[in-house]
mmCIF file of N, CA and C in Angstrom:
data_model
loop_
_atom_site.group_PDB
_atom_site.id
_atom_site.type_symbol
_atom_site.label_atom_id
_atom_site.label_comp_id
_atom_site.label_asym_id
_atom_site.label_seq_id
_atom_site.Cartn_x
_atom_site.Cartn_y
_atom_site.Cartn_z
ATOM 1 N N MET M 1 76.754 96.048 90.117
ATOM 2 C CA MET M 1 78.019 97.044 90.012
ATOM 3 C C MET M 1 78.238 97.413 91.322
ATOM 4 N N LYS M 2 79.559 97.594 91.464
ATOM 5 C CA LYS M 2 80.167 98.283 92.709
ATOM 6 C C LYS M 2 81.096 99.365 92.260
ATOM 7 N N ILE M 3 80.858 100.454 92.868
ATOM 8 C CA ILE M 3 82.024 101.556 92.501
ATOM 9 C C ILE M 3 82.824 101.534 93.768
ATOM 10 N N ILE M 4 84.243 101.380 93.475
ATOM 11 C CA ILE M 4 85.122 101.552 94.455
ATOM 12 C C ILE M 4 86.017 102.752 94.608
ATOM 13 N N ASN M 5 85.826 103.336 95.717
ATOM 14 C CA ASN M 5 86.707 104.492 95.725
ATOM 15 C C ASN M 5 87.935 104.469 96.507
ATOM 16 N N TRP M 6 89.170 104.736 95.693
ATOM 17 C CA TRP M 6 90.429 104.620 96.114
ATOM 18 C C TRP M 6 91.034 105.971 96.843
ATOM 19 N N LYS M 7 90.305 107.026 96.767
ATOM 20 C CA LYS M 7 90.854 108.253 97.291
ATOM 21 C C LYS M 7 90.964 108.204 98.806
ATOM 22 N N ASN M 8 91.941 108.969 99.222
ATOM 23 C CA ASN M 8 92.148 109.149 100.444
ATOM 24 C C ASN M 8 92.727 110.540 100.706
ATOM 25 N N GLU M 9 92.186 111.267 101.646
ATOM 26 C CA GLU M 9 92.984 112.617 101.768
ATOM 27 C C GLU M 9 93.526 112.711 103.315
ATOM 28 N N ASP M 10 93.380 111.549 104.116
ATOM 29 C CA ASP M 10 93.786 111.565 105.452
ATOM 30 C C ASP M 10 95.192 110.731 105.475
ATOM 31 N N PHE M 11 96.342 111.346 105.487
ATOM 32 C CA PHE M 11 97.599 110.749 105.526
ATOM 33 C C PHE M 11 98.304 110.884 106.767
ATOM 34 N N ARG M 12 98.225 109.819 107.623
ATOM 35 C CA ARG M 12 98.841 109.733 108.969
ATOM 36 C C ARG M 12 99.440 108.467 108.983
ATOM 37 N N ASP M 13 100.785 108.393 109.034
ATOM 38 C CA ASP M 13 101.554 107.201 108.904
ATOM 39 C C ASP M 13 101.221 106.232 107.911
ATOM 40 N N VAL M 14 100.922 105.115 108.443
ATOM 41 C CA VAL M 14 100.494 104.228 107.287
ATOM 42 C C VAL M 14 99.088 103.494 107.773
ATOM 43 N N SER M 15 98.433 103.429 106.974
ATOM 44 C CA SER M 15 97.032 102.583 107.011
ATOM 45 C C SER M 15 96.422 101.795 106.005
ATOM 46 N N ALA M 16 95.847 100.913 106.320
ATOM 47 C CA ALA M 16 95.005 99.855 105.381
ATOM 48 C C ALA M 16 93.637 99.538 105.633
ATOM 49 N N ILE M 17 93.070 99.312 104.465
ATOM 50 C CA ILE M 17 91.536 99.107 104.610
ATOM 51 C C ILE M 17 91.189 98.160 103.531
ATOM 52 N N LYS M 18 90.359 97.031 103.640
ATOM 53 C CA LYS M 18 90.005 96.341 102.688
ATOM 54 C C LYS M 18 89.021 96.807 101.979
ATOM 55 N N LEU M 19 88.993 97.262 100.623
ATOM 56 C CA LEU M 19 87.867 97.917 99.798
ATOM 57 C C LEU M 19 86.832 96.973 99.252
ATOM 58 N N PHE M 20 87.473 95.709 98.807
ATOM 59 C CA PHE M 20 86.690 94.917 98.012
ATOM 60 C C PHE M 20 87.200 93.331 98.145
ATOM 61 N N GLU M 21 86.415 92.499 97.970
ATOM 62 C CA GLU M 21 86.747 91.165 97.898
ATOM 63 C C GLU M 21 85.739 90.535 96.921
ATOM 64 N N HIS M 22 86.404 89.628 95.978
ATOM 65 C CA HIS M 22 85.819 89.086 94.923
ATOM 66 C C HIS M 22 86.084 87.596 94.726
ATOM 67 N N SER M 23 85.625 86.848 93.800
ATOM 68 C CA SER M 23 85.921 85.264 93.921
ATOM 69 C C SER M 23 87.406 85.203 93.638
ATOM 70 N N GLY M 24 88.119 86.097 92.843
ATOM 71 C CA GLY M 24 89.528 85.816 92.710
ATOM 72 C C GLY M 24 90.620 86.346 93.712
ATOM 73 N N GLY M 25 90.170 87.384 94.552
ATOM 74 C CA GLY M 25 91.005 87.860 95.383
ATOM 75 C C GLY M 25 90.357 89.120 96.326
ATOM 76 N N LYS M 26 91.248 89.957 96.814
ATOM 77 C CA LYS M 26 90.984 91.001 97.767
ATOM 78 C C LYS M 26 91.745 92.301 97.190
ATOM 79 N N GLU M 27 91.133 93.242 97.423
ATOM 80 C CA GLU M 27 91.805 94.674 97.290
ATOM 81 C C GLU M 27 91.874 95.359 98.414
ATOM 82 N N ILE M 28 92.988 95.939 98.612
ATOM 83 C CA ILE M 28 93.485 96.740 99.848
ATOM 84 C C ILE M 28 94.080 97.896 99.437
ATOM 85 N N ARG M 29 93.406 99.023 100.138
ATOM 86 C CA ARG M 29 94.051 100.371 99.952
ATOM 87 C C ARG M 29 95.180 100.721 101.059
ATOM 88 N N ILE M 30 96.171 100.996 100.706
ATOM 89 C CA ILE M 30 97.354 101.455 101.701
ATOM 90 C C ILE M 30 97.517 102.753 101.472
ATOM 91 N N SER M 31 97.449 103.587 102.708
ATOM 92 C CA SER M 31 97.851 104.977 102.581
ATOM 93 C C SER M 31 98.754 105.290 103.542
ATOM 94 N N MET M 32 99.865 105.704 102.706
ATOM 95 C CA MET M 32 101.160 106.156 103.414
ATOM 96 C C MET M 32 101.653 107.661 103.346
ATOM 97 N N GLU M 33 101.819 108.123 104.372
ATOM 98 C CA GLU M 33 102.088 109.388 104.905
ATOM 99 C C GLU M 33 103.520 109.591 104.242
ATOM 100 N N LYS M 34 103.918 110.828 103.766
ATOM 101 C CA LYS M 34 105.368 111.092 103.277
ATOM 102 C C LYS M 34 106.541 110.501 104.566
ATOM 103 N N ASP M 35 107.490 109.889 104.051
ATOM 104 C CA ASP M 35 108.568 109.486 104.883
ATOM 105 C C ASP M 35 108.126 108.345 105.714
ATOM 106 N N SER M 36 106.956 107.585 105.814
ATOM 107 C CA SER M 36 106.544 106.743 106.312
ATOM 108 C C SER M 36 107.074 105.334 105.904
ATOM 109 N N PHE M 37 107.338 104.115 106.721
ATOM 110 C CA PHE M 37 107.595 103.080 106.075
ATOM 111 C C PHE M 37 107.122 101.766 106.811
ATOM 112 N N MET M 38 106.977 100.833 105.756
ATOM 113 C CA MET M 38 106.334 99.585 106.095
ATOM 114 C C MET M 38 107.618 98.657 106.259
ATOM 115 N N LYS M 39 107.735 97.872 107.363
ATOM 116 C CA LYS M 39 108.922 96.983 107.595
ATOM 117 C C LYS M 39 108.795 95.831 106.837
ATOM 118 N N GLU M 40 109.845 95.175 106.697
ATOM 119 C CA GLU M 40 110.187 93.899 105.873
ATOM 120 C C GLU M 40 108.926 92.935 106.261
ATOM 121 N N HIS M 41 108.205 92.443 105.128
ATOM 122 C CA HIS M 41 107.315 91.311 105.525
ATOM 123 C C HIS M 41 107.214 90.382 104.284
ATOM 124 N N GLN M 42 106.529 89.387 104.429
ATOM 125 C CA GLN M 42 106.106 88.556 103.116
ATOM 126 C C GLN M 42 104.846 88.040 103.142
ATOM 127 N N ALA M 43 104.272 87.873 101.961
ATOM 128 C CA ALA M 43 102.847 87.135 101.638
ATOM 129 C C ALA M 43 103.067 85.724 101.337
ATOM 130 N N PRO M 44 101.901 84.981 101.758
ATOM 131 C CA PRO M 44 102.146 83.601 101.526
ATOM 132 C C PRO M 44 101.609 83.212 100.201
ATOM 133 N N ALA M 45 101.160 84.098 99.360
ATOM 134 C CA ALA M 45 100.861 83.791 97.929
ATOM 135 C C ALA M 45 101.270 84.964 97.123
ATOM 136 N N ALA M 46 101.111 84.897 96.013
ATOM 137 C CA ALA M 46 101.675 86.271 94.998
ATOM 138 C C ALA M 46 100.910 87.480 95.139
ATOM 139 N N ILE M 47 101.539 88.681 95.086
ATOM 140 C CA ILE M 47 100.668 89.585 95.240
ATOM 141 C C ILE M 47 101.018 90.714 94.118
ATOM 142 N N MET M 48 100.345 91.735 94.045
ATOM 143 C CA MET M 48 100.547 92.929 93.170
ATOM 144 C C MET M 48 100.341 93.964 94.005
ATOM 145 N N VAL M 49 101.276 95.028 93.687
ATOM 146 C CA VAL M 49 101.343 96.285 94.397
ATOM 147 C C VAL M 49 101.434 97.473 93.261
ATOM 148 N N GLN M 50 100.372 98.340 93.496
ATOM 149 C CA GLN M 50 100.330 99.356 92.285
ATOM 150 C C GLN M 50 100.286 100.572 93.020
ATOM 151 N N VAL M 51 101.136 101.725 92.671
ATOM 152 C CA VAL M 51 100.949 102.920 93.239
ATOM 153 C C VAL M 51 99.982 103.823 92.296
ATOM 154 N N LEU M 52 98.767 104.359 93.102
ATOM 155 C CA LEU M 52 97.808 105.147 92.379
ATOM 156 C C LEU M 52 98.025 106.436 92.491
ATOM 157 N N ARG M 53 98.798 106.987 93.473
ATOM 158 C CA ARG M 53 98.903 108.505 93.947
ATOM 159 C C ARG M 53 100.334 108.299 94.738
ATOM 160 N N GLY M 54 101.199 109.430 94.331
ATOM 161 C CA GLY M 54 102.509 109.454 95.030
ATOM 162 C C GLY M 54 103.680 108.721 94.351
ATOM 163 N N LYS M 55 104.515 108.521 95.214
ATOM 164 C CA LYS M 55 105.863 107.863 94.666
ATOM 165 C C LYS M 55 106.344 107.153 95.966
ATOM 166 N N ILE M 56 106.871 105.570 95.885
ATOM 167 C CA ILE M 56 107.514 104.955 96.986
ATOM 168 C C ILE M 56 108.916 104.452 96.469
ATOM 169 N N GLU M 57 109.564 104.112 97.661
ATOM 170 C CA GLU M 57 110.706 103.140 97.496
ATOM 171 C C GLU M 57 110.151 101.692 97.686
ATOM 172 N N PHE M 58 110.506 100.643 96.935
ATOM 173 C CA PHE M 58 110.078 99.476 97.040
ATOM 174 C C PHE M 58 111.279 98.360 97.198
ATOM 175 N N PHE M 59 111.437 97.760 98.238
ATOM 176 C CA PHE M 59 112.660 97.106 98.604
ATOM 177 C C PHE M 59 112.345 95.727 98.419
ATOM 178 N N VAL M 60 113.119 94.908 97.764
ATOM 179 C CA VAL M 60 113.029 93.331 97.758
ATOM 180 C C VAL M 60 114.574 93.047 97.878
ATOM 181 N N GLN M 61 114.928 92.020 99.041
ATOM 182 C CA GLN M 61 116.296 91.855 99.464
ATOM 183 C C GLN M 61 116.941 93.029 99.274
ATOM 184 N N ASP M 62 118.058 93.029 98.559
ATOM 185 C CA ASP M 62 118.965 94.294 98.459
ATOM 186 C C ASP M 62 118.806 95.277 97.356
ATOM 187 N N GLU M 63 117.922 95.022 96.666
ATOM 188 C CA GLU M 63 117.221 95.842 95.534
ATOM 189 C C GLU M 63 116.246 96.850 95.692
ATOM 190 N N MET M 64 116.388 98.105 95.279
ATOM 191 C CA MET M 64 115.342 99.044 95.658
ATOM 192 C C MET M 64 115.080 99.558 94.126
ATOM 193 N N GLN M 65 113.684 99.724 93.974
ATOM 194 C CA GLN M 65 113.051 100.415 92.817
ATOM 195 C C GLN M 65 112.129 101.476 93.436
ATOM 196 N N ILE M 66 111.933 102.724 92.666
ATOM 197 C CA ILE M 66 111.135 103.793 92.826
ATOM 198 C C ILE M 66 109.891 103.417 91.914
ATOM 199 N N LEU M 67 108.892 103.461 92.578
ATOM 200 C CA LEU M 67 107.595 103.415 91.872
ATOM 201 C C LEU M 67 106.840 104.599 91.897
ATOM 202 N N ASP M 68 106.584 105.020 90.685
ATOM 203 C CA ASP M 68 105.794 106.219 90.448
ATOM 204 C C ASP M 68 104.245 105.870 90.307
ATOM 205 N N GLU M 69 103.351 106.939 90.098
ATOM 206 C CA GLU M 69 102.138 106.720 90.035
ATOM 207 C C GLU M 69 101.800 105.870 88.874
ATOM 208 N N LEU M 70 101.026 104.806 89.143
ATOM 209 C CA LEU M 70 100.509 103.697 88.035
ATOM 210 C C LEU M 70 101.554 102.918 87.902
ATOM 211 N N ASP M 71 102.539 102.831 88.475
ATOM 212 C CA ASP M 71 103.585 101.732 88.181
ATOM 213 C C ASP M 71 103.091 100.485 89.115
ATOM 214 N N MET M 72 103.399 99.462 88.749
ATOM 215 C CA MET M 72 103.051 98.191 89.247
ATOM 216 C C MET M 72 104.179 97.234 89.366
ATOM 217 N N VAL M 73 104.115 96.405 90.428
ATOM 218 C CA VAL M 73 105.108 95.592 90.797
ATOM 219 C C VAL M 73 104.461 94.055 91.095
ATOM 220 N N THR M 74 104.693 92.913 90.731
ATOM 221 C CA THR M 74 104.327 91.841 90.933
ATOM 222 C C THR M 74 105.367 90.856 91.766
ATOM 223 N N LEU M 75 104.978 90.244 92.816
ATOM 224 C CA LEU M 75 105.873 89.418 93.645
ATOM 225 C C LEU M 75 105.324 88.031 93.857
ATOM 226 N N ASP M 76 106.200 86.900 93.830
ATOM 227 C CA ASP M 76 105.760 85.451 93.688
ATOM 228 C C ASP M 76 105.581 85.471 95.472
ATOM 229 N N SER M 77 105.037 84.461 95.939
ATOM 230 C CA SER M 77 104.741 84.083 97.367
ATOM 231 C C SER M 77 106.107 84.106 98.152
ATOM 232 N N ASN M 78 106.050 84.651 99.299
ATOM 233 C CA ASN M 78 107.291 84.489 100.366
ATOM 234 C C ASN M 78 108.506 85.130 99.998
ATOM 235 N N VAL M 79 108.285 86.265 99.180
ATOM 236 C CA VAL M 79 109.362 87.407 99.004
ATOM 237 C C VAL M 79 109.412 88.452 100.043
ATOM 238 N N PRO M 80 110.492 88.559 100.802
ATOM 239 C CA PRO M 80 110.541 89.704 101.654
ATOM 240 C C PRO M 80 110.669 91.110 101.014
ATOM 241 N N HIS M 81 109.856 92.012 101.510
ATOM 242 C CA HIS M 81 109.658 93.387 100.976
ATOM 243 C C HIS M 81 109.288 94.283 101.868
ATOM 244 N N SER M 82 109.680 95.487 101.752
ATOM 245 C CA SER M 82 109.397 96.621 102.508
ATOM 246 C C SER M 82 109.369 97.858 101.542
ATOM 247 N N LEU M 83 108.442 99.028 101.879
ATOM 248 C CA LEU M 83 108.135 100.282 101.259
ATOM 249 C C LEU M 83 108.365 101.243 102.297
ATOM 250 N N LYS M 84 108.869 102.424 101.380
ATOM 251 C CA LYS M 84 108.950 103.582 101.932
ATOM 252 C C LYS M 84 108.274 104.830 101.116
ATOM 253 N N ALA M 85 107.431 105.655 101.645
ATOM 254 C CA ALA M 85 106.665 106.680 100.946
ATOM 255 C C ALA M 85 107.725 107.683 100.761
ATOM 256 N N LEU M 86 107.724 108.142 99.463
ATOM 257 C CA LEU M 86 108.563 109.508 99.127
ATOM 258 C C LEU M 86 107.691 110.740 99.143
ATOM 259 N N GLU M 87 106.384 110.267 98.991
ATOM 260 C CA GLU M 87 105.326 111.335 99.034
ATOM 261 C C GLU M 87 104.291 110.932 99.791
ATOM 262 N N ASN M 88 103.131 111.546 100.150
ATOM 263 C CA ASN M 88 102.010 111.051 100.564
ATOM 264 C C ASN M 88 101.661 109.919 99.295
ATOM 265 N N SER M 89 101.058 108.861 99.689
ATOM 266 C CA SER M 89 101.036 107.774 98.759
ATOM 267 C C SER M 89 99.578 106.833 98.932
ATOM 268 N N ILE M 90 99.082 106.580 97.864
ATOM 269 C CA ILE M 90 97.878 105.476 97.845
ATOM 270 C C ILE M 90 98.220 104.478 97.083
ATOM 271 N N ILE M 91 98.446 103.295 97.684
ATOM 272 C CA ILE M 91 98.571 102.011 97.072
ATOM 273 C C ILE M 91 97.438 100.929 97.051
ATOM 274 N N ARG M 92 97.502 100.460 95.987
ATOM 275 C CA ARG M 92 96.486 99.336 95.772
ATOM 276 C C ARG M 92 97.489 97.952 95.959
ATOM 277 N N LEU M 93 96.906 97.027 96.808
ATOM 278 C CA LEU M 93 97.472 95.785 97.178
ATOM 279 C C LEU M 93 96.478 94.801 96.615
ATOM 280 N N SER M 94 96.854 93.962 95.936
ATOM 281 C CA SER M 94 95.817 92.935 95.310
ATOM 282 C C SER M 94 96.411 91.593 95.866
ATOM 283 N N LEU M 95 95.493 90.818 96.639
ATOM 284 C CA LEU M 95 95.741 89.677 97.403
ATOM 285 C C LEU M 95 95.151 88.608 96.723
ATOM 286 N N SER M 96 95.677 87.378 97.117
ATOM 287 C CA SER M 96 95.006 86.107 96.700
ATOM 288 C C SER M 96 93.803 86.037 97.444
ATOM 289 N N LYS M 97 92.726 85.159 97.223
ATOM 290 C CA LYS M 97 91.643 85.151 97.865
ATOM 291 C C LYS M 97 91.968 84.215 99.193
ATOM 292 N N ASN M 98 92.888 83.469 99.068
ATOM 293 C CA ASN M 98 93.347 82.586 100.263
ATOM 294 C C ASN M 98 94.168 83.347 101.171
ATOM 295 N N ASP M 99 94.727 84.640 100.977
ATOM 296 C CA ASP M 99 95.510 85.355 101.781
ATOM 297 C C ASP M 99 94.545 86.033 103.107
ATOM 298 N N ASP M 100 95.319 85.973 104.129
ATOM 299 C CA ASP M 100 94.361 86.565 105.317
ATOM 300 C C ASP M 100 94.810 88.113 105.291
ATOM 301 N N VAL M 101 93.779 89.060 105.213
ATOM 302 C CA VAL M 101 93.787 90.281 105.364
ATOM 303 C C VAL M 101 94.465 90.751 106.853
ATOM 304 N N SER M 102 94.110 90.127 107.769
ATOM 305 C CA SER M 102 94.563 90.601 108.973
ATOM 306 C C SER M 102 96.051 90.614 109.134
ATOM 307 N N ARG M 103 96.829 89.846 108.201
ATOM 308 C CA ARG M 103 98.273 89.801 108.358
ATOM 309 C C ARG M 103 98.765 91.132 107.736
ATOM 310 N N VAL M 104 97.966 91.859 106.638
ATOM 311 C CA VAL M 104 98.368 93.072 106.337
ATOM 312 C C VAL M 104 98.306 94.204 107.233
ATOM 313 N N PHE M 105 97.060 94.055 107.994
ATOM 314 C CA PHE M 105 96.691 95.114 109.235
ATOM 315 C C PHE M 105 97.955 95.088 110.292
ATOM 316 N N LYS M 106 98.476 93.916 110.354
ATOM 317 C CA LYS M 106 99.531 93.579 111.521
ATOM 318 C C LYS M 106 100.773 94.423 111.174
ATOM 319 N N VAL M 107 101.095 94.445 109.588
ATOM 320 C CA VAL M 107 102.481 95.027 109.414
ATOM 321 C C VAL M 107 102.068 96.513 109.355
ATOM 322 N N VAL M 108 101.082 96.993 108.996
ATOM 323 C CA VAL M 108 100.847 98.642 108.999
ATOM 324 C C VAL M 108 100.590 99.022 110.507
ATOM 325 N N ASN M 109 100.286 98.057 111.412
ATOM 326 C CA ASN M 109 99.955 98.895 112.942
ATOM 327 C C ASN M 109 101.176 98.412 113.754
#
């Protein structure tokens, strides 16, 4: 058994950390300070994005959705998207086992 702590009290711009990797995929915690932005990017495989704390704007092409705490969105591979934090936010990003975590770190840095 492994307990994964999603809490974060340090909100400075945008940061990401891989919390866990299992046979089916990888779990990443993204922390976003209010008004921070993740530029448009895309993933080579399907992803799931869930807001655990806070509120974000989630952009896909010309469409914007507001995601509140515990809301989740799924995207197919190669769909361009971006995010803006409306509040200090903690986001769970679930990646495919074959996706490279360094790609995520390049987007947030």
